[in-house]
XYZ file of C-alpha atoms in Angstrom:
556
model
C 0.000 0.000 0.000
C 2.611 2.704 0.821
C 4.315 1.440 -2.336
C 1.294 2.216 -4.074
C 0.939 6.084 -2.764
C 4.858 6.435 -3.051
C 4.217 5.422 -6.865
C 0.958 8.046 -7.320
C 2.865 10.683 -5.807
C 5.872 10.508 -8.016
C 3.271 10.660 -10.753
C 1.665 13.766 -9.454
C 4.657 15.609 -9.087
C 6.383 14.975 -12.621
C 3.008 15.912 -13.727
C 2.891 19.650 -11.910
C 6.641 19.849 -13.193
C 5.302 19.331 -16.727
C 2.915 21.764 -16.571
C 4.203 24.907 -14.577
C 7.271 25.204 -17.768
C 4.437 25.392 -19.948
C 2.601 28.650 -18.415
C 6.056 30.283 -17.755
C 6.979 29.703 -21.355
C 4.393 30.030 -23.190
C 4.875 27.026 -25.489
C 1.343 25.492 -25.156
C -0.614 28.535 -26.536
C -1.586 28.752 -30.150
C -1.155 31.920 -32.609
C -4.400 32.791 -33.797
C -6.139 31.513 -37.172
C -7.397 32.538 -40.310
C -6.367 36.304 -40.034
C -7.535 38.530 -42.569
C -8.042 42.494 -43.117
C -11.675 43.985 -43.737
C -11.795 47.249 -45.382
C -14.780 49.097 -46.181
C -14.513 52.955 -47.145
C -12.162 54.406 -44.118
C -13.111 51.500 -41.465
C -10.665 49.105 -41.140
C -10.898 46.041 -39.288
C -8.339 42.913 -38.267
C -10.755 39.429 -37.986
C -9.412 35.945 -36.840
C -10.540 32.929 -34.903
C -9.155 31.311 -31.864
C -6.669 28.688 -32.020
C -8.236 26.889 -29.059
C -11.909 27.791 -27.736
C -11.787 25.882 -24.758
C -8.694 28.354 -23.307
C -10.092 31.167 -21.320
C -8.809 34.564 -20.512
C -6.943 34.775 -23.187
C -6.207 38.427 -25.518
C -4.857 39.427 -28.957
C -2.550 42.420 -30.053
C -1.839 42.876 -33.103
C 1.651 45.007 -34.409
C 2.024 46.899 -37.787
C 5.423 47.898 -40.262
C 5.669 50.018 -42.707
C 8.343 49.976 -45.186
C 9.937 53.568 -44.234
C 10.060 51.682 -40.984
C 12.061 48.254 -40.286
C 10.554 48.513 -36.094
C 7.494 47.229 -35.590
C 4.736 49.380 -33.609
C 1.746 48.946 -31.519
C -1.360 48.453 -34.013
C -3.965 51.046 -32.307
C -7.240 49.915 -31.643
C -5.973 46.095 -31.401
C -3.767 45.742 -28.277
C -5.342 43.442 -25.276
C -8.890 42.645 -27.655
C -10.841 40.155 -25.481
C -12.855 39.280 -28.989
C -11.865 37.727 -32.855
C -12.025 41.418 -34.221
C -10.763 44.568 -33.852
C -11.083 48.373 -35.191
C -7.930 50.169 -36.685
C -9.678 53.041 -38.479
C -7.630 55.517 -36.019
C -3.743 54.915 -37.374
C -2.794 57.775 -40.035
C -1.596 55.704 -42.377
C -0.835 56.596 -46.072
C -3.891 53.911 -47.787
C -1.241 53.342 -51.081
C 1.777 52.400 -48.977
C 2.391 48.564 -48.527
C 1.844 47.730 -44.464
C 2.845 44.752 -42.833
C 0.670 43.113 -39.786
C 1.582 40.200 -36.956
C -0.993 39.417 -34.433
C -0.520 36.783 -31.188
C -2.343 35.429 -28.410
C -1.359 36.297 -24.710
C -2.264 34.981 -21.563
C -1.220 36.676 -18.637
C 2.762 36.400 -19.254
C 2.324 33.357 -21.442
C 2.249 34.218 -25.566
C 1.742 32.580 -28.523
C 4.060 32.787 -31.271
C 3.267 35.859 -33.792
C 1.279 35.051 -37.278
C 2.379 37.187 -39.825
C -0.091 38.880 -42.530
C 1.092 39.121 -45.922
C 1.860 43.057 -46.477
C -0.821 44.924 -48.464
C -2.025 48.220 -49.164
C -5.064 49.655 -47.554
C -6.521 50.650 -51.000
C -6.244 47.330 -52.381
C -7.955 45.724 -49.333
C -10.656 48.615 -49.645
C -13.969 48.060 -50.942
C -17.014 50.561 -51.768
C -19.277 51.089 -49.398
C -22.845 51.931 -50.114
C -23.658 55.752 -51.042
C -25.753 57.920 -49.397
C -28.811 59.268 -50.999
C -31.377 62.323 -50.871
C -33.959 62.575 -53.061
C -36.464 65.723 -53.932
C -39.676 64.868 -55.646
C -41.264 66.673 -58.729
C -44.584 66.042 -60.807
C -42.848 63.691 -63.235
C -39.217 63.722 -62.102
C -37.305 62.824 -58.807
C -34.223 64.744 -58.328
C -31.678 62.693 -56.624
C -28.727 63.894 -54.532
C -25.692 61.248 -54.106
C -23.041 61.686 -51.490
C -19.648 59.449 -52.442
C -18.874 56.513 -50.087
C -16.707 57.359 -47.141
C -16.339 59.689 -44.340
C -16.497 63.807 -45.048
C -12.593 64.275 -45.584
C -12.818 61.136 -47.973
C -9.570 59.351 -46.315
C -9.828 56.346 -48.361
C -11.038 58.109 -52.289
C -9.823 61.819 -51.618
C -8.560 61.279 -54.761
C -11.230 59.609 -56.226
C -14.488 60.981 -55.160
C -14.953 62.530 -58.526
C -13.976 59.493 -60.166
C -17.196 57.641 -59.043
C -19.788 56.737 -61.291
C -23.722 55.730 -60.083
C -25.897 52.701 -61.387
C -29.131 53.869 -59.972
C -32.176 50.540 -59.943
C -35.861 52.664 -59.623
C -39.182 50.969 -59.629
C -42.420 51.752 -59.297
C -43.510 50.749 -55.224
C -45.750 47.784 -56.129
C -45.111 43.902 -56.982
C -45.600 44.085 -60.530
C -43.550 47.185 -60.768
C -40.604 47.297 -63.843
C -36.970 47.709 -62.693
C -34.833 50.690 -64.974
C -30.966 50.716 -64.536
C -29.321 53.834 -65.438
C -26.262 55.719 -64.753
C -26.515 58.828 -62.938
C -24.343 61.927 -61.640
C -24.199 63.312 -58.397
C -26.757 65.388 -58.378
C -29.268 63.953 -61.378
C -32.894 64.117 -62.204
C -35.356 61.112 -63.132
C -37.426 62.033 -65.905
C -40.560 60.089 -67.482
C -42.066 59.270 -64.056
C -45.661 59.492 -63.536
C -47.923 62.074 -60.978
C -48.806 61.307 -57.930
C -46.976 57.792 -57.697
C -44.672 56.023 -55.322
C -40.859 54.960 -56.377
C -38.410 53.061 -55.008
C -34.816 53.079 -55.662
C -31.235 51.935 -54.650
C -27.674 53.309 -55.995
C -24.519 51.623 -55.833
C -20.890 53.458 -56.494
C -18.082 51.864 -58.967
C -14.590 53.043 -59.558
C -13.222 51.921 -62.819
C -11.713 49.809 -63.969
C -12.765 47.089 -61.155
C -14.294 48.247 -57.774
C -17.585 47.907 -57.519
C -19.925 48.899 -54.217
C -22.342 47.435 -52.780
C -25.929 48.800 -52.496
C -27.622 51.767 -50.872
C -30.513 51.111 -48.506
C -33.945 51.484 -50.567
C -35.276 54.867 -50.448
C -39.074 55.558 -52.012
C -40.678 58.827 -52.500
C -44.464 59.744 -54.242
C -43.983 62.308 -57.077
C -46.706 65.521 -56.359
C -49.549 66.323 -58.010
C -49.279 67.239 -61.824
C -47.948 70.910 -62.449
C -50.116 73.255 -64.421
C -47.882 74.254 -67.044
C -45.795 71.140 -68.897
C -41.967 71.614 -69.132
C -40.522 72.179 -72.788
C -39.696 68.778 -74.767
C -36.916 67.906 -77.955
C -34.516 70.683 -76.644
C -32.453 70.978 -79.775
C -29.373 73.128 -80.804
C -28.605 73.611 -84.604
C -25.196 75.359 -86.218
C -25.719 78.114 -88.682
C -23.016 80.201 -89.443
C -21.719 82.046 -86.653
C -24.927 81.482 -84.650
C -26.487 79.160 -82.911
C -30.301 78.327 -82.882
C -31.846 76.865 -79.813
C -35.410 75.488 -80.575
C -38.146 73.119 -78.519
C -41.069 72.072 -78.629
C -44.546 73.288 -76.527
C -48.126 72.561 -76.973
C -49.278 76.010 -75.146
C -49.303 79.915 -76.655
C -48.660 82.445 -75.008
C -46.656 82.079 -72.743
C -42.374 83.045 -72.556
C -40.285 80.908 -72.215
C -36.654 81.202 -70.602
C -33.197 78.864 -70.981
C -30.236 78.436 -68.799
C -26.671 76.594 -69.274
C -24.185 74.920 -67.072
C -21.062 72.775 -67.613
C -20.681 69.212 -68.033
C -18.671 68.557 -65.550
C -19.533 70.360 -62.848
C -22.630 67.437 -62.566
C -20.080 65.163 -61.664
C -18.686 66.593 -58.770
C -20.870 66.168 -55.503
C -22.838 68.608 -53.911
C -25.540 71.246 -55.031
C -25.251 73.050 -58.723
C -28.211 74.506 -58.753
C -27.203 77.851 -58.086
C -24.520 77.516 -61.143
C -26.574 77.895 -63.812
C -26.294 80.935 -66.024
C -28.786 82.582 -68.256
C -28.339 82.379 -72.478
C -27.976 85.439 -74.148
C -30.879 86.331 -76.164
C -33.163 83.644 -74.781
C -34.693 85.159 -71.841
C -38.552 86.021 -71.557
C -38.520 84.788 -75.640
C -42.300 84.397 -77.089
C -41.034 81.858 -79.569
C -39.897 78.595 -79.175
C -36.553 79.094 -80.565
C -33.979 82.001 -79.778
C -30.543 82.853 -81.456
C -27.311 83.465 -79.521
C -23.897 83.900 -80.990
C -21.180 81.132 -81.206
C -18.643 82.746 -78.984
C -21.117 82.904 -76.114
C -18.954 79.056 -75.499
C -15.472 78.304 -75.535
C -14.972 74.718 -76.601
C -16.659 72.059 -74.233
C -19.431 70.097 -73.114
C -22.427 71.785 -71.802
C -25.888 71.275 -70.342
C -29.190 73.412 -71.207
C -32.600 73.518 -69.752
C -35.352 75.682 -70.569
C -38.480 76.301 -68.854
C -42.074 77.521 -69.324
C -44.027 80.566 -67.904
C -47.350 82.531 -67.675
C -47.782 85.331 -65.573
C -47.150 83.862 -62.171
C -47.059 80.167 -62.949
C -43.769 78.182 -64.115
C -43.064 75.018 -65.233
C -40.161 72.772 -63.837
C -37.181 72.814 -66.032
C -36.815 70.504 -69.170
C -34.859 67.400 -69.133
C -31.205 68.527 -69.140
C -29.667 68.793 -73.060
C -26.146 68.104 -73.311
C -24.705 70.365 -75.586
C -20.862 69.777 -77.288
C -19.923 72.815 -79.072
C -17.843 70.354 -81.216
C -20.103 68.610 -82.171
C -22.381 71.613 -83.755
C -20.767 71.704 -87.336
C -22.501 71.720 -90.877
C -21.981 68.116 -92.011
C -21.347 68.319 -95.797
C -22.478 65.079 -97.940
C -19.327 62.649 -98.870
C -18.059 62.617 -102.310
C -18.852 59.320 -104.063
C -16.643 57.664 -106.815
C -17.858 54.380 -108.391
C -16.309 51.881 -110.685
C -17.015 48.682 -112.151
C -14.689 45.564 -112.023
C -14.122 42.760 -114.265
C -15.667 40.457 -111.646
C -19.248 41.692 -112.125
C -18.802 43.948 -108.853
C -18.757 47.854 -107.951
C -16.164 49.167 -106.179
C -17.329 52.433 -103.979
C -14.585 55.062 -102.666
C -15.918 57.683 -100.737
C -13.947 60.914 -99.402
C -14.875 62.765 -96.024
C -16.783 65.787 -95.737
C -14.915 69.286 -94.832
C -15.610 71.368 -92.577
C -16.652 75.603 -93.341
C -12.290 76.025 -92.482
C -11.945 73.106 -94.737
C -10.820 70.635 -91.864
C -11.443 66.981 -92.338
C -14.212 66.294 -89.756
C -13.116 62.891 -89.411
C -9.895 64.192 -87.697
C -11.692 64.298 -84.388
C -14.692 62.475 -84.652
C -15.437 58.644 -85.884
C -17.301 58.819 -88.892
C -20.385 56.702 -90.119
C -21.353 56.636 -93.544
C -25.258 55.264 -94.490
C -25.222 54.643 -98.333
C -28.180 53.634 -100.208
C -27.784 51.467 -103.096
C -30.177 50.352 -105.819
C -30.875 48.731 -109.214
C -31.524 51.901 -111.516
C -34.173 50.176 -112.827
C -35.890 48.885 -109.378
C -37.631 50.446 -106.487
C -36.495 48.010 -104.214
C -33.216 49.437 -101.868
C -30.564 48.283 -99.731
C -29.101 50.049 -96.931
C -25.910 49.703 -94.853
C -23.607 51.416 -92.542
C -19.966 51.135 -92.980
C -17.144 53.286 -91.153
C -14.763 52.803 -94.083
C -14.265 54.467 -97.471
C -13.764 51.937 -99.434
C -15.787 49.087 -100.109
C -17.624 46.948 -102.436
C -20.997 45.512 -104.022
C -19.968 42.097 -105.274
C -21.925 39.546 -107.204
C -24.472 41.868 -109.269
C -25.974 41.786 -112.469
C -23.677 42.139 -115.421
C -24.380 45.110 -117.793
C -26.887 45.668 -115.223
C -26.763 50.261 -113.975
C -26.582 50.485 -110.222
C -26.604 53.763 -108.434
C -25.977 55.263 -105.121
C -25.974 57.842 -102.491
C -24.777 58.184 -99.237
C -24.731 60.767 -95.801
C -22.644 61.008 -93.068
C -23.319 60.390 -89.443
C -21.624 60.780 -86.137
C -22.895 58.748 -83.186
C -21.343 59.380 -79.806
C -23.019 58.242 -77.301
C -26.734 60.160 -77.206
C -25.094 62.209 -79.945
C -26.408 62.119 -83.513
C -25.578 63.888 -86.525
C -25.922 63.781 -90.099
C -25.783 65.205 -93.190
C -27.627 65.529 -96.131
C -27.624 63.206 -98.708
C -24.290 62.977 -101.665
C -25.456 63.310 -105.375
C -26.717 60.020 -106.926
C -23.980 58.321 -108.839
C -24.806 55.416 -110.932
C -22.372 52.875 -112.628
C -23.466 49.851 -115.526
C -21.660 46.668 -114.274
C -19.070 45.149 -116.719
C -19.807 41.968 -118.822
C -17.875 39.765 -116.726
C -15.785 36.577 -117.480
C -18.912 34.219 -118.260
C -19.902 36.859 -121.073
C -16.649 37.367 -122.528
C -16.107 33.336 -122.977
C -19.434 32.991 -124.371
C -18.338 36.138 -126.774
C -15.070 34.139 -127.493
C -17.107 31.112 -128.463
C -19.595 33.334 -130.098
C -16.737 34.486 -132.341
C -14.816 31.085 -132.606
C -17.862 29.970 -134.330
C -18.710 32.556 -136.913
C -14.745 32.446 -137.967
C -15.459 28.846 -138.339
C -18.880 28.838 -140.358
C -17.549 31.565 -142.616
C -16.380 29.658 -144.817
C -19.034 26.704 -145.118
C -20.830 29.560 -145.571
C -18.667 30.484 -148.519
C -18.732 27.284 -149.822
C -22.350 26.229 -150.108
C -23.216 29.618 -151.181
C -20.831 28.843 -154.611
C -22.245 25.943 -154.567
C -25.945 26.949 -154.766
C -24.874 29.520 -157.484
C -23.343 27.191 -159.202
C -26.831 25.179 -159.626
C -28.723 27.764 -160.219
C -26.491 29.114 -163.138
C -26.413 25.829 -164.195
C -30.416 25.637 -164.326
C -31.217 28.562 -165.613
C -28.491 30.083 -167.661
C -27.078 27.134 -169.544
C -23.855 27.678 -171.711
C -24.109 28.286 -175.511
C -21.149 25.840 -176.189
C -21.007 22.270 -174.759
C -18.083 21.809 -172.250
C -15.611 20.040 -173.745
C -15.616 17.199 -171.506
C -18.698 16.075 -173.196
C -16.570 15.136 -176.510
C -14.984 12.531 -174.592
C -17.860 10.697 -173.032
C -19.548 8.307 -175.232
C -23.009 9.218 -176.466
C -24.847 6.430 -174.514
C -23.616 7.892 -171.403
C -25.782 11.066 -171.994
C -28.112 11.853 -169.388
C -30.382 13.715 -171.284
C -32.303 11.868 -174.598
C -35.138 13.011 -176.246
C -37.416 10.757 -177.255
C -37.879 12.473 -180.286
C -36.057 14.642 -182.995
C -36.379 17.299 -184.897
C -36.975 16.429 -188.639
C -34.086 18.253 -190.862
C -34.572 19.160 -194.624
C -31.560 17.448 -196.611
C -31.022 17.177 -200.689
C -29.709 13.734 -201.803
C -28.309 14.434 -205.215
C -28.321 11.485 -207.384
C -27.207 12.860 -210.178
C -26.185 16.280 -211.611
C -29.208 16.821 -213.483
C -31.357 15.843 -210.499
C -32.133 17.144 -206.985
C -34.691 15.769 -205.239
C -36.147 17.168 -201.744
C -36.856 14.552 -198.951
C -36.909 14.710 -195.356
C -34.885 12.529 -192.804
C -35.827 11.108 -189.688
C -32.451 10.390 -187.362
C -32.987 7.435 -185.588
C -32.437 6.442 -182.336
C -31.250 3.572 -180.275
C -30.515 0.579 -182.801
C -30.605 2.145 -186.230
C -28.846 5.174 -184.737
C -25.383 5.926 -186.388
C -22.290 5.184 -183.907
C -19.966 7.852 -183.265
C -16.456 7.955 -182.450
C -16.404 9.011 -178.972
C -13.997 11.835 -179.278
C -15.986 13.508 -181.690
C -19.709 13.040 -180.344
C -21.071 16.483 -179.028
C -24.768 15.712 -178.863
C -27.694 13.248 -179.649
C -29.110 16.042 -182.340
C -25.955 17.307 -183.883
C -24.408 15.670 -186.612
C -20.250 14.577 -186.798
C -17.510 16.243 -188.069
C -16.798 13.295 -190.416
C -20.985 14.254 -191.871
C -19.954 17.515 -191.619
C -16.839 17.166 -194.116
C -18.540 14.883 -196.811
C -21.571 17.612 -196.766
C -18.817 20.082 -197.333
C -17.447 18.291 -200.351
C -20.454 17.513 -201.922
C -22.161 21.093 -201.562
C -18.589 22.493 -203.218
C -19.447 19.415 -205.739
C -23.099 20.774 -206.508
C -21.717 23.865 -206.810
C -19.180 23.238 -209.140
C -22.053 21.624 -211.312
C -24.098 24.196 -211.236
C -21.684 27.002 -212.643
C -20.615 24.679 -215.247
């Protein structure tokens, strides 16, 4: 038995010797986990979890470095923090210099080794917070008023706060209500809403190229009742000359009419413009609803216009806001057009840039569209297109087929558009092609070829028809060498000649002769037959001698 409680004892004791190193050193308790930075706008908080939940009483500090500064310093706002978290918004600290953080547990005297943070910057960590928003209600507009993210002295985007842009999500307060995404300014105004009705909406901030906030609490406000006189509609501004012409739209008489301007840019930097707005020359208490005001009343720039509507003591709100680039008010001139045709059965369209009054290619600071209408000169039916360069082409048309066209320039720029009148029509006839010219070469081929079978049975066609009907007074030749029987032609009968047989000298008697044919006809020598009727030479010689024998007779 005392064996036994000598043995427990010894146990005990190695055991409390175990365990008092550990709380002197330290060695037993854990650095902290998953440690990461929060950043949202200028409020910057340090989160991690507990290496060991069951511990108790234990704390956190935290330590920072910068790299001006190899010593490390007391983190303010995170020294002794009984919970996972703690607040650092305090520290001046420059939000684009890389910091360095180390945080540990403590208990009592016993620590946990340090875990290190990866350094950062403060404006990489940050994120966008949600905006704040005020909103003013009109008859058929909301006017909304955006404060940037952040605290007042905008620690985190002092350089930035005019860098934000709004999306803005507005619906109509009921279940079925439509949802309309726009981008606004600052200070903006809502237009197209109806009387008298509730709307909801929520705005978010972004800072290009990739931080996006999150969302604004929903705000909702009921427009008031409809106003009396309508606001003016299609503000326009048109170039002429050295003037410009401001014109709108109003369903009313009598009443005047007054217009204001303001610049571009001052909508995008927070806080209230309304008292920035400066009165148009010339269009002040105007009957009409247009007024003139000369060019040099702006310098180059981007500008905004309103104009508004009164009768006696009763005024309209202001129109929806016209933006106004003093650029962008030229005379756009119609392009020059050249056409030609290819051998391919194709047109090929170059067109030249309009100029400007100083004779300054337009397209030297603005993109240019150009919307050319083409058609078959003998059809009704047209095609249209839009093509930014200036030199194109129409393939696969009609060969020997006239095509014409006309074009007009256009600049588009965001809301922006402009155009010009339309170019003079130029039409073109299409060229034959390569299918007609090898049907021409056949074409060809073949007459060079039939020419002369042409010539041929043409002489011999004349040659029949001579032969028919204007025989030849004198037998060809030929015919004394073919034999009598191979005649073609025989009459069947002959004509009867008158011949004197002479039987004596004292006598002549007068008889007539019948030639015979086939049997009893006399055979010729075949070299000097000429014909069926005709008689030989050797006949022809012995009626010679005995006519020069009668003769001879008779003078005697």
């Amino acid at each position: 038995m005392l064996a036994l409680l000598g043995a427990t004892t010894l146990v005990l004791v190695a055991a409390v010797r175990w365990m008092l190193p550990a709380a002197a050193g330290g060695t037993n308790l854990k650095s902290p986990q998953n440690v990461e930075v929060y950043i949202v706008d200028d409020t910057f908080i340090l989160r991690w979890n507990r290496s060991d939940p069951s511990v108790k009483n234990v704390t956190f500090s935290a330590d920072y470095q910068t790299l001006k500064n190899d010593t490390w310093v007391k983190l303010p706002g995170c020294q002794s923090i009984a919970s996972t978290k703690c607040n650092f918004s305090s520290v001046k600290l420059n939000v684009y210099e890389e910091i360095k953080l180390r945080i540990r547990a403590e208990e009592d005297s016993n620590t946990s080794p340090w875990h290190y943070v990866d350094s950062f910057t403060l404006f990489e960590k940050a994120q966008i917070g949600p905006p704040k928003v005020h909103l003013e209600a009109e008859d058929k507009a909301i006017i909304i008023n955006i404060s940037p993210p952040g605290t007042k002295d905008h620690g985190m985007w002092a350089l930035d706060s005019s860098s934000f842009t709004y999306s803005l999500d507005i619906w109509k307060n009921s279940s079925s209500g439509e949802r309309r995404t726009k981008t606004v300014y600052p200070r903006d105004k809502i237009y197209k809403l109806s009387p008298e009705t509730t709307y909801c909406l929520k705005v978010k901030a972004r800072l290009l190229p990739r931080k996006t906030g999150v969302y604004s609490p929903v705000y909702c406000i009921k427009t008031t009742v409809e106003n009396k006189l309508p606001p003016p509609e299609n503000i326009q501004v048109d170039a002429k000359n050295h003037i410009y012409v401001l014109k709108w739209d109003y369903i009313y008489e009598n009443v005047t009419f007054q217009a204001q301007w303001l610049h571009a840019y001052l909508k995008k930097i927070p806080g209230d413009n309304s008292g920035k707005w400066k009165q148009i020359p010339n269009c002040e208490n105007v009957q009409t609803t247009q007024c003139v005001f000369p060019k040099n009343t702006f310098r180059k720039g981007i500008y905004l216009i309103r104009v508004r509507a009164s009768d006696g003591n009763t005024t309209s709100v202001w129109s929806d806001e016209e933006k106004f680039d003093t650029q962008l008010q030229i005379t756009l001139f119609p392009p020059v057009i050249i056409m030609k045709s290819t051998n391919d059965v194709s047109l090929r369209v170059y067109i030249s840039a309009p100029e400007e009054s100083e004779s300054k290619p337009v397209n030297h600071h603005y993109p240019l569209i150009y919307e050319i209408v083409f058609w078959e000169n003998t059809s009704n039916a047209e095609r249209k297109i839009r093509e930014n360069r200036t030199d194109f082409t129409f393939p696969k048309l009609k060969p020997l087929t006239v095509y014409c066209i006309k074009a007009r320039v256009l600049i588009q720029e965001e809301k922006w558009n402009k155009s010009s009148v339309f170019s003079d029509i130029v039409c073109e006839k299409t060229k034959p092609g390569n299918t007609s010219k090898t049907w021409l070469i056949a074409g060809v081929c073949a007459a060079l070829f039939s020419i002369p079978v042409v010539i041929y049975v043409m002489k011999l066609l004349f040659r029949c028809i001579s032969y028919v009907f204007f025989p030849s007074s004198k037998p060809p030749s030929t015919i004394d060498e073919q034999p009598l029987r191979n005649l073609l032609l025989l009459t069947s009968e002959e004509q009867t000649e008158r011949c004197f047989i002479i039987e004596n000298t004292n006598t002549i008697t007068a008889v007539k002769e019948t030639n015979q044919t086939d049997g009893e006809h006399k055979k010729y020598n075949s070299q000097t037959s000429q014909d069926s009727g005709n008689y030989s030479n050797e006949d022809e010689s012995s009626g010679s001698k005995f006519s020069e024998e009668f003769l001879h007779q008779e003078t005697e």
